[in-house]
JSON list of N, CA and C in Angstrom, two decimals:
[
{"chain": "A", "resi": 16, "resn": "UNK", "atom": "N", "xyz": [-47.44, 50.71, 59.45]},
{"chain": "A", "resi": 16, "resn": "UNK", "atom": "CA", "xyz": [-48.78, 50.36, 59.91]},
{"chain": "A", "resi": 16, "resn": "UNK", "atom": "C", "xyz": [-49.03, 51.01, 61.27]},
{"chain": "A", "resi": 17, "resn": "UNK", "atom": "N", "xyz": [-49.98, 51.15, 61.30]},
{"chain": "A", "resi": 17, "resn": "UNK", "atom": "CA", "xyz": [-50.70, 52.24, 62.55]},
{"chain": "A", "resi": 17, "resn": "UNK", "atom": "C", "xyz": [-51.14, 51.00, 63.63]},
{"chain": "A", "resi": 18, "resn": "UNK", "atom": "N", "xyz": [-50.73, 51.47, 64.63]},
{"chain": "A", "resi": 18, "resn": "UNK", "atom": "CA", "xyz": [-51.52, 50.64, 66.02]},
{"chain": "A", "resi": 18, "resn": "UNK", "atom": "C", "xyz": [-52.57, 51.09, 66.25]},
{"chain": "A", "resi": 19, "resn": "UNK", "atom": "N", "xyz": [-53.54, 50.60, 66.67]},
{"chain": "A", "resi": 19, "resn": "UNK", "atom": "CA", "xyz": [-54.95, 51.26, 67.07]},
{"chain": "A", "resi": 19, "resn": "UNK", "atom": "C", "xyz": [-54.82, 50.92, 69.11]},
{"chain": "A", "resi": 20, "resn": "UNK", "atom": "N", "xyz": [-54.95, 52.01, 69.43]},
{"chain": "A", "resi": 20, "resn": "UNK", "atom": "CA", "xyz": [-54.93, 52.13, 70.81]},
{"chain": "A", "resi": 20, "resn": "UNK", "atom": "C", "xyz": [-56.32, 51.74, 71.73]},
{"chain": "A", "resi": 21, "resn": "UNK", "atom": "N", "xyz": [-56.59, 50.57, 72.66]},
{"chain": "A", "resi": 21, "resn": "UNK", "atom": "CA", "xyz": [-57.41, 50.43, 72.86]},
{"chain": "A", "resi": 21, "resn": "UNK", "atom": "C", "xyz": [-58.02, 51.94, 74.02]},
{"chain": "A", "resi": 22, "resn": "UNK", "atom": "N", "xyz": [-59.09, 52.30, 74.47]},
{"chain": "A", "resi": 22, "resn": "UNK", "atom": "CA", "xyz": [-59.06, 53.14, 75.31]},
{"chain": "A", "resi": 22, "resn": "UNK", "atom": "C", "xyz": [-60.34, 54.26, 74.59]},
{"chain": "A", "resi": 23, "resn": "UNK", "atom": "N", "xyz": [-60.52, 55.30, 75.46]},
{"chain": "A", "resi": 23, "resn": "UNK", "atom": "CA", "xyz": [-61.42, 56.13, 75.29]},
{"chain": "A", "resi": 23, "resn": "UNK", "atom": "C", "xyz": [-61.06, 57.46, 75.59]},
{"chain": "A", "resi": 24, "resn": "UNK", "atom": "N", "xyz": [-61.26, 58.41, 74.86]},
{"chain": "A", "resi": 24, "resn": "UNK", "atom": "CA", "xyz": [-60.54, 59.67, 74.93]},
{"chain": "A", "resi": 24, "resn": "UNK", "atom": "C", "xyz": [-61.74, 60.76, 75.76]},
{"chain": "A", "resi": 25, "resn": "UNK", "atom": "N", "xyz": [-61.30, 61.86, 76.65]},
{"chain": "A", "resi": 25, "resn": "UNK", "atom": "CA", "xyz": [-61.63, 62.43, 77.59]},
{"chain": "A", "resi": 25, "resn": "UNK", "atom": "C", "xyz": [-61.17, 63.73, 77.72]},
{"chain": "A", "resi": 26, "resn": "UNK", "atom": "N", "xyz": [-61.95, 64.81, 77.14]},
{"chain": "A", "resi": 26, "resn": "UNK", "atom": "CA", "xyz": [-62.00, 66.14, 76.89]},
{"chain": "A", "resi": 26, "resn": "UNK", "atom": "C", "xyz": [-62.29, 66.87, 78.35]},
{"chain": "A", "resi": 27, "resn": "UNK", "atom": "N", "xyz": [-61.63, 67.48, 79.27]},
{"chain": "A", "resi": 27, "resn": "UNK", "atom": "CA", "xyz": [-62.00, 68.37, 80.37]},
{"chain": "A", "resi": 27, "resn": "UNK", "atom": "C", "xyz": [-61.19, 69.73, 80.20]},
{"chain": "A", "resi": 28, "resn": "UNK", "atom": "N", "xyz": [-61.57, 70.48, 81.25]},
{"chain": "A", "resi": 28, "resn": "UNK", "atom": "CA", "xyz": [-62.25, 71.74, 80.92]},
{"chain": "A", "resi": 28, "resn": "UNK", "atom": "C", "xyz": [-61.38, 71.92, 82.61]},
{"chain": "A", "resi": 29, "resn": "UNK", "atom": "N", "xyz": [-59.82, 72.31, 83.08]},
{"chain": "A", "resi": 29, "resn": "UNK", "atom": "CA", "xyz": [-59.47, 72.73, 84.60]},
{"chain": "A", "resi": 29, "resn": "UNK", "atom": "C", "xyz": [-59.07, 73.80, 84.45]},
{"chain": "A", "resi": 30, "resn": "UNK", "atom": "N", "xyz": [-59.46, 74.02, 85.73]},
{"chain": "A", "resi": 30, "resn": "UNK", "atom": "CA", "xyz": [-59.31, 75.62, 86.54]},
{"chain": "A", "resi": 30, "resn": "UNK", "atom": "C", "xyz": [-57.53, 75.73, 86.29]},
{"chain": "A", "resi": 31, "resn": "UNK", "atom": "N", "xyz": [-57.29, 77.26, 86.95]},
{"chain": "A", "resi": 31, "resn": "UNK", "atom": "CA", "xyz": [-55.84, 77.38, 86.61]},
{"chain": "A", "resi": 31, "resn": "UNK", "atom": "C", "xyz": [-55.08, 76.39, 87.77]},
{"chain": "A", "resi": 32, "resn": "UNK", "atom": "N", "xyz": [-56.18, 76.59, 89.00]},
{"chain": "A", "resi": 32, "resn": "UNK", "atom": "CA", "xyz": [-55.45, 75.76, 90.23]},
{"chain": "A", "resi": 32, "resn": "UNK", "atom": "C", "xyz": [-54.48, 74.22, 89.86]},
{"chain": "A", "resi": 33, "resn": "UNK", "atom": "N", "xyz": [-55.84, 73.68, 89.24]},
{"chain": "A", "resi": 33, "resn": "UNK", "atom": "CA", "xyz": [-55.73, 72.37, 89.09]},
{"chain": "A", "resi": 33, "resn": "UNK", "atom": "C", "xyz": [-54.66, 71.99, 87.45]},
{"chain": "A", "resi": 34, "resn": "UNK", "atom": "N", "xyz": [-54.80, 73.03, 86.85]},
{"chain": "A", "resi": 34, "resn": "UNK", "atom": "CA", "xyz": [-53.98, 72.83, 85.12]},
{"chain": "A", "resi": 34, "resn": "UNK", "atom": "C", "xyz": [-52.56, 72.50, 86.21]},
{"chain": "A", "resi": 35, "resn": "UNK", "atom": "N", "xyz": [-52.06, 74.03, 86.85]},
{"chain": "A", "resi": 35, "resn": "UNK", "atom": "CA", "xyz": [-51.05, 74.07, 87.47]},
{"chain": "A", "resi": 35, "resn": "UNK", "atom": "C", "xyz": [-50.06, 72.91, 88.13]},
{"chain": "A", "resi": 36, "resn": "UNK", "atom": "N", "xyz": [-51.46, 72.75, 88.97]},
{"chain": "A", "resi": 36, "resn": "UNK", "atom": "CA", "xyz": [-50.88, 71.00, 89.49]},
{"chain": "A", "resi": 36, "resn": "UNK", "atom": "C", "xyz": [-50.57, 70.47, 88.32]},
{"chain": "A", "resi": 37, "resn": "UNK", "atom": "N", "xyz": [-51.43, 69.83, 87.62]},
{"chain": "A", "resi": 37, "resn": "UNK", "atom": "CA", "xyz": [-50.73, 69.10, 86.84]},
{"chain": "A", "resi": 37, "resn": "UNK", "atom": "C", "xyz": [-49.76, 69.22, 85.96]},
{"chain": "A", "resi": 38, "resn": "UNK", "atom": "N", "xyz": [-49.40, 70.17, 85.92]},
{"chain": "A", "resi": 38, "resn": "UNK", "atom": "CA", "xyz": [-48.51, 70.80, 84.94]},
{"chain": "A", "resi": 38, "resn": "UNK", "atom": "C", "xyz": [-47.12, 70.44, 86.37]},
{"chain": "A", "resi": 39, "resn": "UNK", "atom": "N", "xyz": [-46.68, 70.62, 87.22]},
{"chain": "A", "resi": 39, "resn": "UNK", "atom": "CA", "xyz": [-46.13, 70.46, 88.27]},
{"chain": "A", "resi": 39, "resn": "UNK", "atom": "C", "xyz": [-45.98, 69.11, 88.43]},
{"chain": "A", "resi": 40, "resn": "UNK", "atom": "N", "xyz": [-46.82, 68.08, 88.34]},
{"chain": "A", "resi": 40, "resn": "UNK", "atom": "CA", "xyz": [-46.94, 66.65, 88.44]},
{"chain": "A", "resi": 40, "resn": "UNK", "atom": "C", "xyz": [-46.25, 65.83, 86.69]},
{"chain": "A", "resi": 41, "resn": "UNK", "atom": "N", "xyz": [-46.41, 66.46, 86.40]},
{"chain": "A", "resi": 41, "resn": "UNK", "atom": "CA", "xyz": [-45.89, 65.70, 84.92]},
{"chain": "A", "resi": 41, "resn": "UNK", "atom": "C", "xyz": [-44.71, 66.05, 85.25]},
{"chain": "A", "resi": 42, "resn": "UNK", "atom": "N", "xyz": [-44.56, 66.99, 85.63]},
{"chain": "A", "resi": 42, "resn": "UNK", "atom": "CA", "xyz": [-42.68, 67.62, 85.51]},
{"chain": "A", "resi": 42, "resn": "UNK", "atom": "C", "xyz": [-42.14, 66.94, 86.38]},
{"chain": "A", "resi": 43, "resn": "UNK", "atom": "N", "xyz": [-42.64, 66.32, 87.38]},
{"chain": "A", "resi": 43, "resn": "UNK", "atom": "CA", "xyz": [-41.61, 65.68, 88.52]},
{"chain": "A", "resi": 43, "resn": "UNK", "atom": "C", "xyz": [-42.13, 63.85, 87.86]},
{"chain": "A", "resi": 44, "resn": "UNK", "atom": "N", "xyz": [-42.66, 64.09, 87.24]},
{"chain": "A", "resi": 44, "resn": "UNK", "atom": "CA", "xyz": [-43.09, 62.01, 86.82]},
{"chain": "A", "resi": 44, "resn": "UNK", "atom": "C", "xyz": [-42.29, 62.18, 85.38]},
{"chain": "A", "resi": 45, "resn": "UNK", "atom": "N", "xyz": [-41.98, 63.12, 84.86]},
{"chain": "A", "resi": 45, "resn": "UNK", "atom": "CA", "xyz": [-41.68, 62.97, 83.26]},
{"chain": "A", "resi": 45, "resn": "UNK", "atom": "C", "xyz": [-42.06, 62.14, 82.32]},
{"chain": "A", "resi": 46, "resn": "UNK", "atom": "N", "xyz": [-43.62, 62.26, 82.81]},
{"chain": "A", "resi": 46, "resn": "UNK", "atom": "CA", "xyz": [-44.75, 61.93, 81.46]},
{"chain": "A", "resi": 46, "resn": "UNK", "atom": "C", "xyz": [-44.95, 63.16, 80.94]},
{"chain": "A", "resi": 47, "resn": "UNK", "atom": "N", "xyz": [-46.34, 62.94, 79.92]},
{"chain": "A", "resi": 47, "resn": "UNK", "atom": "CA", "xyz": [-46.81, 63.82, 78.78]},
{"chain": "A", "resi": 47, "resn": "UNK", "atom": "C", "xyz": [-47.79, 64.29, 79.86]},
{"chain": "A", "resi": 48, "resn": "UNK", "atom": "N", "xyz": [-48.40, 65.64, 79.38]},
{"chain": "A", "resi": 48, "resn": "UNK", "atom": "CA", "xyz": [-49.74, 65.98, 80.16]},
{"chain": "A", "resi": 48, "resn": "UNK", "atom": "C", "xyz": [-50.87, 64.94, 80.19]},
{"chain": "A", "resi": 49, "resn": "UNK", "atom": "N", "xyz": [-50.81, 64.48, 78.72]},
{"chain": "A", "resi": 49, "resn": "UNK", "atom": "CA", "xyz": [-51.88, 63.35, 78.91]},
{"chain": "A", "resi": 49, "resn": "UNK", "atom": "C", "xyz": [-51.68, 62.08, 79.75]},
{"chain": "A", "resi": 50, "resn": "UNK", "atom": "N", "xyz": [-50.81, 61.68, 79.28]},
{"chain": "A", "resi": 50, "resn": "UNK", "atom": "CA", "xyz": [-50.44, 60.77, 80.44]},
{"chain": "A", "resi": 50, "resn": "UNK", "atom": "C", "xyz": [-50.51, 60.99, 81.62]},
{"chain": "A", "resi": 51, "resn": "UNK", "atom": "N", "xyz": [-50.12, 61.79, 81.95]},
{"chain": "A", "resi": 51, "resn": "UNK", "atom": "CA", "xyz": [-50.31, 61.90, 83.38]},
{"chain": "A", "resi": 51, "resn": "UNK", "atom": "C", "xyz": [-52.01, 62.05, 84.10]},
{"chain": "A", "resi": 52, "resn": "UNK", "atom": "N", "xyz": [-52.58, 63.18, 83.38]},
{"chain": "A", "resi": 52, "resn": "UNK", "atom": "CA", "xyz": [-53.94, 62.89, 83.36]},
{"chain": "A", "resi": 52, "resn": "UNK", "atom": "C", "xyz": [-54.64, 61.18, 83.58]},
{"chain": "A", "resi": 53, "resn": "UNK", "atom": "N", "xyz": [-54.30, 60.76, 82.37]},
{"chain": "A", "resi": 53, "resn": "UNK", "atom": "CA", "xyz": [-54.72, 59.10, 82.50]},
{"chain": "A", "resi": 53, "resn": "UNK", "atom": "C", "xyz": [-54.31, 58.29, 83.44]},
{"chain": "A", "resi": 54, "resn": "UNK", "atom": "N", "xyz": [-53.01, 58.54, 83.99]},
{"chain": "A", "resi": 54, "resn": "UNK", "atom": "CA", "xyz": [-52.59, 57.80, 85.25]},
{"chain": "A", "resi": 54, "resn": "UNK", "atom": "C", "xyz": [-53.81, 58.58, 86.35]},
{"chain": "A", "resi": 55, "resn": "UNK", "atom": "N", "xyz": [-53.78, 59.33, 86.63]},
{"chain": "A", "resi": 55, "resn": "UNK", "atom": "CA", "xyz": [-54.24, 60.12, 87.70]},
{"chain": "A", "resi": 55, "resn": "UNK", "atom": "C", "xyz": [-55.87, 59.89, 87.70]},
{"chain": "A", "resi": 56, "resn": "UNK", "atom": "N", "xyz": [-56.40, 60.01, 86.78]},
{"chain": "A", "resi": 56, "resn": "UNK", "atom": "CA", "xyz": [-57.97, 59.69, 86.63]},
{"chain": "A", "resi": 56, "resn": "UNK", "atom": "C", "xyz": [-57.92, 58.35, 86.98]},
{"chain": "A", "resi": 57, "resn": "UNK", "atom": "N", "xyz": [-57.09, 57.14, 86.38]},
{"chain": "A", "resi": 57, "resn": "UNK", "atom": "CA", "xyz": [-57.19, 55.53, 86.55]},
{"chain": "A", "resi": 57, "resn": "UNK", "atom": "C", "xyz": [-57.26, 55.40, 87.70]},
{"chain": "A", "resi": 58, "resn": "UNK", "atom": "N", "xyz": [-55.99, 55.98, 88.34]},
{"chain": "A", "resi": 58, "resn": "UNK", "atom": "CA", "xyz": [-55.85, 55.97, 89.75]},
{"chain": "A", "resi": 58, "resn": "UNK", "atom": "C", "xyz": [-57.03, 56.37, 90.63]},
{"chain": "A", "resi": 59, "resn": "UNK", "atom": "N", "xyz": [-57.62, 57.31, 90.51]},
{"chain": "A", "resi": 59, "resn": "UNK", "atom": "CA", "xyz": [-58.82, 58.07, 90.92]},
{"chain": "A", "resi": 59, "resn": "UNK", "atom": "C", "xyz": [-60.12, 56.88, 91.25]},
{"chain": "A", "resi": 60, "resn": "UNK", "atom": "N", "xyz": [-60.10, 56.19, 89.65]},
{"chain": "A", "resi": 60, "resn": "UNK", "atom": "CA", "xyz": [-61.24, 55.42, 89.90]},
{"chain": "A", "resi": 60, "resn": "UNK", "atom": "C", "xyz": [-60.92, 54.39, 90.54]},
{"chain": "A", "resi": 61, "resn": "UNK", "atom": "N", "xyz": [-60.07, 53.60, 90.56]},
{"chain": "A", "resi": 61, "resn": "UNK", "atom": "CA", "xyz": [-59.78, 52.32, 91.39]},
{"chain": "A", "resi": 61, "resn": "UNK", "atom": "C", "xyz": [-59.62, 52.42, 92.52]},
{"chain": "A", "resi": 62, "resn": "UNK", "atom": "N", "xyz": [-59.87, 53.81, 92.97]},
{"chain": "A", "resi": 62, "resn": "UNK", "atom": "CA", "xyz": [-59.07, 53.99, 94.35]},
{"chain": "A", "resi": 62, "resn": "UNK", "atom": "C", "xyz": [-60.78, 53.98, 94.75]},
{"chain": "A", "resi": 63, "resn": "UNK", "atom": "N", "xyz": [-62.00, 55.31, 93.98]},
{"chain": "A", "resi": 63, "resn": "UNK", "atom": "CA", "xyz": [-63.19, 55.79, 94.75]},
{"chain": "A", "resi": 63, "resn": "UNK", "atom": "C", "xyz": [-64.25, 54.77, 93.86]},
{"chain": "A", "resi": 64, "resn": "UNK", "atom": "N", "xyz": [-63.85, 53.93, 92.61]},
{"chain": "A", "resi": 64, "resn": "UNK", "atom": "CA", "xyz": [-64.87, 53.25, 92.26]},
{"chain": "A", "resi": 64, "resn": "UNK", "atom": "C", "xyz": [-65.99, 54.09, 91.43]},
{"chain": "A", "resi": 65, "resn": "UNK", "atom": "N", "xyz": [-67.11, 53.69, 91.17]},
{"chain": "A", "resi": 65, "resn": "UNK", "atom": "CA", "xyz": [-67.97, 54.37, 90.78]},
{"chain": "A", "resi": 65, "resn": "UNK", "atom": "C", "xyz": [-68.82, 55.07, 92.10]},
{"chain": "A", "resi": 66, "resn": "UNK", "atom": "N", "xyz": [-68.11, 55.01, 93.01]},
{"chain": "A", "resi": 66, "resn": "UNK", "atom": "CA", "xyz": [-69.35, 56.43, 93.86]},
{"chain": "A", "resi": 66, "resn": "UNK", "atom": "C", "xyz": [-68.01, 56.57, 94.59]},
{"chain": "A", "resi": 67, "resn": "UNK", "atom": "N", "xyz": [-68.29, 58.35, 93.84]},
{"chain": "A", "resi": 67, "resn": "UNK", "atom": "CA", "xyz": [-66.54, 58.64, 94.19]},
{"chain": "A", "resi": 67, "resn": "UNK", "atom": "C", "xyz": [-66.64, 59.67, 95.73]},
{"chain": "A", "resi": 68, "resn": "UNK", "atom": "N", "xyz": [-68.34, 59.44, 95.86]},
{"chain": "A", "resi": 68, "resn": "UNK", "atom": "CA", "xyz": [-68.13, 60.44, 97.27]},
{"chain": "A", "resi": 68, "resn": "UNK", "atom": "C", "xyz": [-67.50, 59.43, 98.55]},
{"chain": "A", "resi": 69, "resn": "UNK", "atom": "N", "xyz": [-66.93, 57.94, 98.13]},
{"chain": "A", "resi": 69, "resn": "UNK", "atom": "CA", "xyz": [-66.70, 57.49, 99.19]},
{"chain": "A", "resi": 69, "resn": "UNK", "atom": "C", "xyz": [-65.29, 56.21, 98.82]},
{"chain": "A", "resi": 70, "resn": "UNK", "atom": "N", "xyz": [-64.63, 56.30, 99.21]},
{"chain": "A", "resi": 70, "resn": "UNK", "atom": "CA", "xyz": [-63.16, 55.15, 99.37]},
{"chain": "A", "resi": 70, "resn": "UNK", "atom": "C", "xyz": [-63.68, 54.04, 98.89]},
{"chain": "A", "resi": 71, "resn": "UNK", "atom": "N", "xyz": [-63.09, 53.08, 97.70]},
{"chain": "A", "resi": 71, "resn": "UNK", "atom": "CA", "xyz": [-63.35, 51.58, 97.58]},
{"chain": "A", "resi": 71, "resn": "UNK", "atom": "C", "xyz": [-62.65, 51.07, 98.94]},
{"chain": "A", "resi": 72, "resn": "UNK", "atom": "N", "xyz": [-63.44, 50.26, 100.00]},
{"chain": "A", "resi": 72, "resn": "UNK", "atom": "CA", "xyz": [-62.80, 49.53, 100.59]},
{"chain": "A", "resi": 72, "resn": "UNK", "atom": "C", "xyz": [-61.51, 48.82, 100.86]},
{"chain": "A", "resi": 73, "resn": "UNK", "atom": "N", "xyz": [-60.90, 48.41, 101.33]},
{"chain": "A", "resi": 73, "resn": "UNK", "atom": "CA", "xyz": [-59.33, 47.91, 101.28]},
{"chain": "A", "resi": 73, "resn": "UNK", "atom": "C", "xyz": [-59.71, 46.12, 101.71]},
{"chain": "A", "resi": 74, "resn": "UNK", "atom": "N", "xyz": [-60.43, 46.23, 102.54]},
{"chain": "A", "resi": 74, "resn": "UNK", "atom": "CA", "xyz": [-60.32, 44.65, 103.21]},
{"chain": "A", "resi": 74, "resn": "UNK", "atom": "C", "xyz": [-61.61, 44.58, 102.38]},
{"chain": "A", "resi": 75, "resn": "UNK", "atom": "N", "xyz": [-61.30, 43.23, 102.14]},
{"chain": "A", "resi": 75, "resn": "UNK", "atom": "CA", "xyz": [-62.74, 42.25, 101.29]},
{"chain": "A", "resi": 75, "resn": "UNK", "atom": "C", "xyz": [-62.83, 41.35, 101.96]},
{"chain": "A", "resi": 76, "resn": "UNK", "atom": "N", "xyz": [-62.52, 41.31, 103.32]},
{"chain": "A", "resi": 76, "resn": "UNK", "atom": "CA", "xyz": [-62.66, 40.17, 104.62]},
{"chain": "A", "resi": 76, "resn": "UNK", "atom": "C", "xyz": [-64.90, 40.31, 105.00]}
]
């Protein structure tokens, strides 16, 4: 029986700069390309939120 994976799949289109990196970053984390991608985008958003021209805050004081 097949698991069904919750999640949403995400087709992009990187420069050689950026393939590179990541190709460099999987190799030192020893994930999959995709994976690593998905860590790195997750990370991305929780960090800039939905308005990524600016830092989610740290203090909620």
């Amino acid at each position: 029986m097949m698991t069904k994976k919750n999640g949403t799949s995400v087709n992009v289109l990187l420069g050689d700069k950026h393939n590179a990196m990541l190709d460099r970053s999987k190799e030192l984390s020893g994930r999959s390309k995709r994976q690593e991608a998905s860590k790195r985008l997750a990370d991305h958003l929780e960090r800039f939120g939905e308005r990524w021209e600016q830092p989610v805050s740290q203090d909620k004081a």
